[in-house]
Short mmCIF file of C-alpha atoms in Angstrom, two decimals:
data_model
loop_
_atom_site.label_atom_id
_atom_site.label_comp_id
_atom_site.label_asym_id
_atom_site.label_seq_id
_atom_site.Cartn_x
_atom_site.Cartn_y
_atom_site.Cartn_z
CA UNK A 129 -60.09 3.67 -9.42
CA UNK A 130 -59.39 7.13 -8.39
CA UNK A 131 -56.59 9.30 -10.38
CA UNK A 132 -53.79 10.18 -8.04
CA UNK A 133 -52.36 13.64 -9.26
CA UNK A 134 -48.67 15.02 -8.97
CA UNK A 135 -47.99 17.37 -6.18
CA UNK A 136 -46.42 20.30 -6.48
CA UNK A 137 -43.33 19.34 -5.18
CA UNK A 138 -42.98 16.54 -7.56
CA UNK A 139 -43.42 18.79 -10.70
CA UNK A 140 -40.70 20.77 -9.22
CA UNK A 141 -38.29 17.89 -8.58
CA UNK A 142 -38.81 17.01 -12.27
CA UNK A 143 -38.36 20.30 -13.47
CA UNK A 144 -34.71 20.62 -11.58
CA UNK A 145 -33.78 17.02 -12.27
CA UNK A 146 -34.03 15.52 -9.39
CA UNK A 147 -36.69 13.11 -9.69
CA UNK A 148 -35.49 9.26 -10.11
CA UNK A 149 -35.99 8.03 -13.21
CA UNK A 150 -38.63 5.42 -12.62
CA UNK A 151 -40.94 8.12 -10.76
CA UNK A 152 -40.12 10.54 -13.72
CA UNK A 153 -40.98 7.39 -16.12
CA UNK A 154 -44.57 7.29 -14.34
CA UNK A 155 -44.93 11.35 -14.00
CA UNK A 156 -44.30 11.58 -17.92
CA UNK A 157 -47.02 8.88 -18.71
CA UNK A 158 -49.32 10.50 -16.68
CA UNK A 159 -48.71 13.98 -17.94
CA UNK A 160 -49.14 12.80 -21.26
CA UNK A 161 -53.06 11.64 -20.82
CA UNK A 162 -54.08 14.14 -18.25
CA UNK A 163 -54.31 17.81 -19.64
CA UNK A 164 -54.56 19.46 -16.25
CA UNK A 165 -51.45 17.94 -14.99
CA UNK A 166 -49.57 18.92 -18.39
CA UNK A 167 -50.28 22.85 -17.99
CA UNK A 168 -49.09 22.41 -14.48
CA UNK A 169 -45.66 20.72 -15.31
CA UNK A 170 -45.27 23.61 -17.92
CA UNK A 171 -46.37 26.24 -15.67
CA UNK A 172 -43.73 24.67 -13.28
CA UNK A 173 -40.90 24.30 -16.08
CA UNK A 174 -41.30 28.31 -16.71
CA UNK A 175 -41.07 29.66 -13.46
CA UNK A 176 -37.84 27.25 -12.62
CA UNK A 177 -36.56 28.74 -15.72
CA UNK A 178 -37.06 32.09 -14.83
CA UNK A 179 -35.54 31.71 -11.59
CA UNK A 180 -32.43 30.24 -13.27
CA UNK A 181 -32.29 33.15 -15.39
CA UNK A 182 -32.70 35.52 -12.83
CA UNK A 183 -29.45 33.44 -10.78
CA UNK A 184 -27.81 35.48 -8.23
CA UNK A 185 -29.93 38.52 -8.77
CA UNK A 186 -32.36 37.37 -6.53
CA UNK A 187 -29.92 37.59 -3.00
CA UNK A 188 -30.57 41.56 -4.20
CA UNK A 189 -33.84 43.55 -3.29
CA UNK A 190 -35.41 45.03 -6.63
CA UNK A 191 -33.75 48.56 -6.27
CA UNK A 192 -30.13 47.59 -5.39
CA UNK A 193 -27.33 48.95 -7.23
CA UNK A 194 -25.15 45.96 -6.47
CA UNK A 195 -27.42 43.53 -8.37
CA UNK A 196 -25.52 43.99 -11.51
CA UNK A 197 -22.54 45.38 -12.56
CA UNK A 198 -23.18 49.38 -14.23
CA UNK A 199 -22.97 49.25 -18.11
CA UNK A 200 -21.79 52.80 -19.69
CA UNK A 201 -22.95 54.76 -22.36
CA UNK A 202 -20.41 54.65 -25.80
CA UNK A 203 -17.60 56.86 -25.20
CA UNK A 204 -17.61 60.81 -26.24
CA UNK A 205 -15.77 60.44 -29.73
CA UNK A 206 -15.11 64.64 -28.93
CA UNK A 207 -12.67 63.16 -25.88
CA UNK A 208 -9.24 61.76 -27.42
CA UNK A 209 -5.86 62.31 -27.09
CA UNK A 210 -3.59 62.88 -29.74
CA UNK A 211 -0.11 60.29 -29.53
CA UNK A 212 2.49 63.57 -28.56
CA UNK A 213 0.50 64.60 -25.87
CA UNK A 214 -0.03 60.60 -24.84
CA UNK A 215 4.24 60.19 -24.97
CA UNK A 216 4.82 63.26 -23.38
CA UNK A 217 2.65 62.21 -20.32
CA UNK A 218 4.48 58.80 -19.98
CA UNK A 219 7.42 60.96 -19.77
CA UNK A 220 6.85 62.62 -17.06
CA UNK A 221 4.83 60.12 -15.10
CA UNK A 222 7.33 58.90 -12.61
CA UNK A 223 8.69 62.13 -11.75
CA UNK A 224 5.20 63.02 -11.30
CA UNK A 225 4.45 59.86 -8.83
CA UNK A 226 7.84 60.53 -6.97
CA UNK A 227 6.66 64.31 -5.95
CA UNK A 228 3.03 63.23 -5.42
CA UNK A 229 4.62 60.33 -3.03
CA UNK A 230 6.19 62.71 -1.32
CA UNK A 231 3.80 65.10 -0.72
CA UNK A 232 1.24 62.81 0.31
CA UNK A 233 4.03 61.94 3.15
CA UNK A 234 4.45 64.98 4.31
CA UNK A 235 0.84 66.16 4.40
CA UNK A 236 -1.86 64.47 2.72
CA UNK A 237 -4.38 66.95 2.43
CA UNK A 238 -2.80 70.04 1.16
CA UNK A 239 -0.86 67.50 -1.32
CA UNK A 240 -4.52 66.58 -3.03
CA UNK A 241 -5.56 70.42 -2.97
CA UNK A 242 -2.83 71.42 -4.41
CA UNK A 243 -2.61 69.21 -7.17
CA UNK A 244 -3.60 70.37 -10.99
CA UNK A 245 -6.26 67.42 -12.02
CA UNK A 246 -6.38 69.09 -14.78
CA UNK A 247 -2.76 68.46 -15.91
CA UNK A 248 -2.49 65.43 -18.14
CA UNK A 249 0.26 63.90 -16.20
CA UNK A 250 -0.85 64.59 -12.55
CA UNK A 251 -4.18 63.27 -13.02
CA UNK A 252 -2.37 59.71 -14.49
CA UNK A 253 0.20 59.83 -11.20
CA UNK A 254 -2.78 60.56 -9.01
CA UNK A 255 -4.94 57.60 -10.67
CA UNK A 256 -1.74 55.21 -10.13
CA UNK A 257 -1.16 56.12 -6.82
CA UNK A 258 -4.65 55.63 -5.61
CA UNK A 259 -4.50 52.85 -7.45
CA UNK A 260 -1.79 51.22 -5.52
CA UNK A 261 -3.63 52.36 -2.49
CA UNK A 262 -6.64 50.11 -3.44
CA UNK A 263 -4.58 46.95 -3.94
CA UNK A 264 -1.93 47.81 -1.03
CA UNK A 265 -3.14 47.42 2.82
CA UNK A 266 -5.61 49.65 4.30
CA UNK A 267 -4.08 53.26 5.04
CA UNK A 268 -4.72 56.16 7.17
CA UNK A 269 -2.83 58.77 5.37
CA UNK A 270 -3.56 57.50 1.72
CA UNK A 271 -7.47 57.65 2.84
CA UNK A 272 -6.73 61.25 4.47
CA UNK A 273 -5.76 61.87 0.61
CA UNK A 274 -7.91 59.77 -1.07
CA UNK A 275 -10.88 62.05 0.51
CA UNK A 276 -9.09 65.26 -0.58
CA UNK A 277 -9.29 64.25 -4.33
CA UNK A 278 -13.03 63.06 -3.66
CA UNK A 279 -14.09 66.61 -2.69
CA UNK A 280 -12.39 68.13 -5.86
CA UNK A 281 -14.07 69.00 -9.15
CA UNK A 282 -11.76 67.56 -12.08
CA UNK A 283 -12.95 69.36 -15.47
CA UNK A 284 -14.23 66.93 -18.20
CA UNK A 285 -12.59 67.18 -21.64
CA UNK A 286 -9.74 68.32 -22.84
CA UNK A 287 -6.16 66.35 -23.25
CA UNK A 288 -6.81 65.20 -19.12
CA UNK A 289 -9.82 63.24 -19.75
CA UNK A 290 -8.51 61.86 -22.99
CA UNK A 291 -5.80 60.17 -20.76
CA UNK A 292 -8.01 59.34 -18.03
CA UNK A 293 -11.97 59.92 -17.20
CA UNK A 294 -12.40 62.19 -13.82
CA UNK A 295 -15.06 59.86 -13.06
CA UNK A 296 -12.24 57.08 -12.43
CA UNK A 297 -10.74 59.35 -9.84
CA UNK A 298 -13.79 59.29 -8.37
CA UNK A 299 -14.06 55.40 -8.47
CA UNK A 300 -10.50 55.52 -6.69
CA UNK A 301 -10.87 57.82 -4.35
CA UNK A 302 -14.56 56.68 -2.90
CA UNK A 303 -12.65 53.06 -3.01
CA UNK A 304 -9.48 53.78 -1.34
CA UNK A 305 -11.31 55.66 1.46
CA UNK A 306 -14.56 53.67 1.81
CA UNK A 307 -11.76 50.23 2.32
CA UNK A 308 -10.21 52.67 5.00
CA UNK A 309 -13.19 53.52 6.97
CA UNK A 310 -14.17 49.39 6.65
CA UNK A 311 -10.34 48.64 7.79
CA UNK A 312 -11.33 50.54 11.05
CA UNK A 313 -14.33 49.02 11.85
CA UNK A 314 -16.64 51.87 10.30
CA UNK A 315 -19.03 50.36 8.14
CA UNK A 316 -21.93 52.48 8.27
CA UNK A 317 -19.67 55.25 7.18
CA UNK A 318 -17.84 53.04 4.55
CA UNK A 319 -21.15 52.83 2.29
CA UNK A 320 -21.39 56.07 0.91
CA UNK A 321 -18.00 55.58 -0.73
CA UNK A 322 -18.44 52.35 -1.93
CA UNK A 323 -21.94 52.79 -3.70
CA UNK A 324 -20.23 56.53 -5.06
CA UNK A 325 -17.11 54.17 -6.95
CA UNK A 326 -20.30 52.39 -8.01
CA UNK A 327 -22.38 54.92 -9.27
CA UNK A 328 -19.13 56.16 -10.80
CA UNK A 329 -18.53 52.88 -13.10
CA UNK A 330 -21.22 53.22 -15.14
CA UNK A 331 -20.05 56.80 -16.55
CA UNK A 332 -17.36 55.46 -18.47
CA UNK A 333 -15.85 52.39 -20.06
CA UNK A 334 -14.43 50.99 -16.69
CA UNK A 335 -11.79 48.11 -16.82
CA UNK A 336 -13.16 44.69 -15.38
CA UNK A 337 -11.15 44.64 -12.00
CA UNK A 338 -11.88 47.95 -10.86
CA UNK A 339 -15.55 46.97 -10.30
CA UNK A 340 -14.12 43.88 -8.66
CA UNK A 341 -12.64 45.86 -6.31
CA UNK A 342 -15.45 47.51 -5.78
CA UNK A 343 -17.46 44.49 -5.10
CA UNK A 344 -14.80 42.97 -2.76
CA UNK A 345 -15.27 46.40 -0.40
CA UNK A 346 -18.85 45.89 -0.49
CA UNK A 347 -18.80 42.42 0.08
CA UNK A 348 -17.08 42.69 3.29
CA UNK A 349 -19.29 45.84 4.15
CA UNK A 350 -22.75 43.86 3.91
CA UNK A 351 -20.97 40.35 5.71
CA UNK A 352 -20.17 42.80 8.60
CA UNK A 353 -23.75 44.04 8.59
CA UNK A 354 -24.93 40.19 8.30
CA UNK A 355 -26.09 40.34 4.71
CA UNK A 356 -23.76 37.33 4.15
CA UNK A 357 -25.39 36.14 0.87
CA UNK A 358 -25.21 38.96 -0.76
CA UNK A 359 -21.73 39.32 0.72
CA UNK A 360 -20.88 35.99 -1.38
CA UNK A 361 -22.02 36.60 -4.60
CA UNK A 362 -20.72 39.90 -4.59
CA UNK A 363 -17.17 38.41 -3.59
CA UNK A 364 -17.84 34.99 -5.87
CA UNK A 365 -18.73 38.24 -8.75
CA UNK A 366 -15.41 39.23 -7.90
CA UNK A 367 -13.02 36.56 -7.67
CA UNK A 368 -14.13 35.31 -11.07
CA UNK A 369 -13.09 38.29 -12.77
CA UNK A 370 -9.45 38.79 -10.82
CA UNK A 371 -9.00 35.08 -11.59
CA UNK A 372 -9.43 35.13 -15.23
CA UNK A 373 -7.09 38.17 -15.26
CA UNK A 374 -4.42 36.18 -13.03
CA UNK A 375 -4.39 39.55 -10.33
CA UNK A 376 -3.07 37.96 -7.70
CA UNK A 377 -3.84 40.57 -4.74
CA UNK A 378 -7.08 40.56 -6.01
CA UNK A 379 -8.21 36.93 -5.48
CA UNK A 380 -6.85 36.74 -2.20
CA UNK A 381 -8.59 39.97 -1.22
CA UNK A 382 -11.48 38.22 -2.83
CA UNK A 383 -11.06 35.01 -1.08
CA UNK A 384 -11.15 36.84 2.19
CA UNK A 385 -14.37 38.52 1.78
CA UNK A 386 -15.70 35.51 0.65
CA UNK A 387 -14.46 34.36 3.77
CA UNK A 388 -16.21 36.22 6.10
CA UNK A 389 -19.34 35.97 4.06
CA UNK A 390 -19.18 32.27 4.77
CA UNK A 391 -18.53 32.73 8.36
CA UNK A 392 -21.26 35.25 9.05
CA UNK A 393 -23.68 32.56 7.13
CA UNK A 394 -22.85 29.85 9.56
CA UNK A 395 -20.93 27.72 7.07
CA UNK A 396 -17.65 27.91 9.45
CA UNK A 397 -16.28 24.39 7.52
CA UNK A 398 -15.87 26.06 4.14
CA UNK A 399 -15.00 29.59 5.73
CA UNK A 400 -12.08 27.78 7.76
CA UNK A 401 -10.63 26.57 4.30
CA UNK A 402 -10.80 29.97 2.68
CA UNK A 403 -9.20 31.71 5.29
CA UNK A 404 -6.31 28.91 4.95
CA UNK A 405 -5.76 29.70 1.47
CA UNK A 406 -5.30 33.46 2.15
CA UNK A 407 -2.75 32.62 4.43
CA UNK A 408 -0.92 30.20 2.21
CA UNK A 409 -1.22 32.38 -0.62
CA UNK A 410 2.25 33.99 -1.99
CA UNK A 411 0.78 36.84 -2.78
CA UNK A 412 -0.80 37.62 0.59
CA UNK A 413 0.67 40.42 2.69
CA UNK A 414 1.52 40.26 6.60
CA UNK A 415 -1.99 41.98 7.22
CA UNK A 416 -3.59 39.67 4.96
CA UNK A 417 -1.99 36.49 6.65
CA UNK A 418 -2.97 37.75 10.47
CA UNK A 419 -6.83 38.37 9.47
CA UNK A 420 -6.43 34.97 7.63
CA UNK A 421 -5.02 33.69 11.14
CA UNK A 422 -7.66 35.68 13.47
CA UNK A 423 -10.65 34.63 10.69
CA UNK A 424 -9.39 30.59 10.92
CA UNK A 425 -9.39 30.81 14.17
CA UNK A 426 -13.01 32.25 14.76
CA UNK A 427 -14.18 29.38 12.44
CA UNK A 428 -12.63 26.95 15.21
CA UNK A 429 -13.97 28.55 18.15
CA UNK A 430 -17.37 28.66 16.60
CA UNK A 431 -17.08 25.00 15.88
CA UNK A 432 -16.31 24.51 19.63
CA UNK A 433 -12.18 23.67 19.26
CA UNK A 434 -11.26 26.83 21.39
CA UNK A 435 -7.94 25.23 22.26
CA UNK A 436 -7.38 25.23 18.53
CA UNK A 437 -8.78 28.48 18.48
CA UNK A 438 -6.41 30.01 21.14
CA UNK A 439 -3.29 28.04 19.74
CA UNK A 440 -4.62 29.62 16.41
CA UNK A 441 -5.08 33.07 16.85
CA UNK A 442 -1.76 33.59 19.12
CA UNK A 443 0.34 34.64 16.50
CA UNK A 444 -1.99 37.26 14.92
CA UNK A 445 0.01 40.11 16.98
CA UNK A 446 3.59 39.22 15.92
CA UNK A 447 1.88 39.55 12.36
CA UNK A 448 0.36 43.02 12.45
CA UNK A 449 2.08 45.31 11.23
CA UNK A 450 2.27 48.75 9.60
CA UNK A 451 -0.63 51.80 10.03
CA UNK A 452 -3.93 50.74 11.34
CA UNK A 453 -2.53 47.88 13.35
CA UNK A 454 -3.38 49.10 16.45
CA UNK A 455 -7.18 49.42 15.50
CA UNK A 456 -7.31 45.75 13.80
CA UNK A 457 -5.40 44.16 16.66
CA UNK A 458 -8.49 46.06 18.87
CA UNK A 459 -11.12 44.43 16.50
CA UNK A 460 -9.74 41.01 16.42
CA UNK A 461 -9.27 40.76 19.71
CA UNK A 462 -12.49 41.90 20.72
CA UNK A 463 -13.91 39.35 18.28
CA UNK A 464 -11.67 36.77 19.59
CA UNK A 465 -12.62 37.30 22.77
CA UNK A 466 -16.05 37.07 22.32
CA UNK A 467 -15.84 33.73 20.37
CA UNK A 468 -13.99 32.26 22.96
CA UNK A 469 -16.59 33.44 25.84
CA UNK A 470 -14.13 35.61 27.51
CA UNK A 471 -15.20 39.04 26.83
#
């Protein structure tokens, strides 16, 4: 009687689990008594191991920057900063955010030249205020600055860097700019700035959310260019670190981008109920809500509901609001039009 062998799929099934147990019963007793069949299954049991291993890595090509997040070197012991000059920079930090506010209003570009990054208490101001631009909506004028401080050379060292690294500004300033350029439909241009924030993590000991905010903006960037699995994982990356810090604004940024990933990838079911939870979310802004709106309603239309779809999206311009509306209520209702067929 002639030895029937396991196939290669079989091995594999057994290897992942997902063999039934009276097949598995018979693959095991065969294993057992035929040697060739044995260095196969372990061969098989390896390489499934490896791949676990490797996870999410592999959505990456070899030489992407995104495939991890950047560890830093230990921090300069040389760069502290002694407890006076700490209290006497909280002291003057609001007064500092107040004029730097209201400079950036009046003109944001000679507001970020003129500022003195090397000034202990300007350089915290400047890092909150960018700051606040990353979380906040998409804006024009806090890009227009946000680029200004990119172009300028902050000097390492001294009390400054004790209170905060240059290379965050540079993480904030790429971010708060490259999320600009995405906002109005720019891409291409966005991913210098976003892979600069990057490159900029891994020079110092970076809190956890700021490379999740990273990852959201580049998440979005590579769903727009149809890379929507790496689009996921970067946003999945991301939503598991604002959710174990309870940052509100940053899962429902993060839900979004995971939204779109889903979308682009065809899976307009599961992108339909992400988009719903950004809009149900307390924490979501007017801007969030409408793209949440406009996004649920592209889901429909691809599903072939464009009655839903139209009933959907019809309150997406009542909810725009603020700078940049004008160019999003362009994009989604180019989008819109073309999902419905009536560009």
């Amino acid at each position: 009687m002639r030895t029937v062998h396991p196939d290669e799929a079989t091995l594999l099934r057994a290897a992942v689990g997902e063999l039934p147990a009276g097949r598995l019963a018979d693959l095991r007793r065969h294993v057992a008594r035929c040697r060739p069949c044995l260095e196969e299954s372990a061969a098989t049991k390896r390489l499934h191991e490896r791949l676990a291993a490797a996870g999410a890595a592999l959505a990456f090509s070899p030489r992407d920057s995104f495939t991890g997040r950047p560890i830093a070197g230990p921090a300069d012991p040389a760069v502290r900063v002694a407890t006076g000059v700490m209290a006497v920079v909280l002291g003057r930090l609001e007064g500092e955010k107040e004029r730097l506010l209201a400079a950036i209003e009046s003109e944001a570009t000679e507001a970020a030249r003129a500022l003195d990054l090397d000034d202990p208490a300007c350089r915290l101001a400047v890092a909150h205020v960018l700051e606040d631009a990353v979380v906040a909506d998409p804006s024009e004028r806090f890009a227009v600055f946000a680029a200004g401080i990119a172009e300028r050379d902050a000097e390492a060292g001294g009390d400054a860097d004790g209170v905060l690294p240059c290379a965050q500004l540079r993480v904030l300033a790429h971010l708060v700019l490259g999320n600009w350029l995405l906002f109005a439909g720019r891409p291409k241009d966005a991913a210098p700035g976003f892979l600069s924030s990057w490159a900029a993590l891994g020079t110092f000991d970076a809190p956890e959310h700021l490379h999740a905010w990273v990852e959201v903006g580049e998440s979005l960037r590579r769903s727009y260019e149809g890379l929507a699995s790496e689009g996921r994982l970067l946003a999945e990356r991301a939503l598991e670190t604002f959710e174990r810090y309870g940052l509100g604004r940053g899962i429902v940024r993060a839900r979004h981008a995971r939204a779109v990933a889903l979308y682009t990838a065809g899976e307009f079911r599961e992108a339909h109920r992400e988009f719903r939870a950004v809009i149900g979310s307390k924490e979501a802004t007017a801007l969030d809500r409408a793209r949440g709106v406009s996004g649920a309603a592209f889901c429909l239309a691809a599903r072939g509901r464009f009655h839903e779809a139209a009933k959907e999206y019809s309150p997406v311009r009542r909810k725009l609001r603020g700078e940049g509306a004008m160019v999003e209520q362009y994009l989604l209702q180019g989008e819109m039009k073309a999902a419905l067929g009536t560009a």
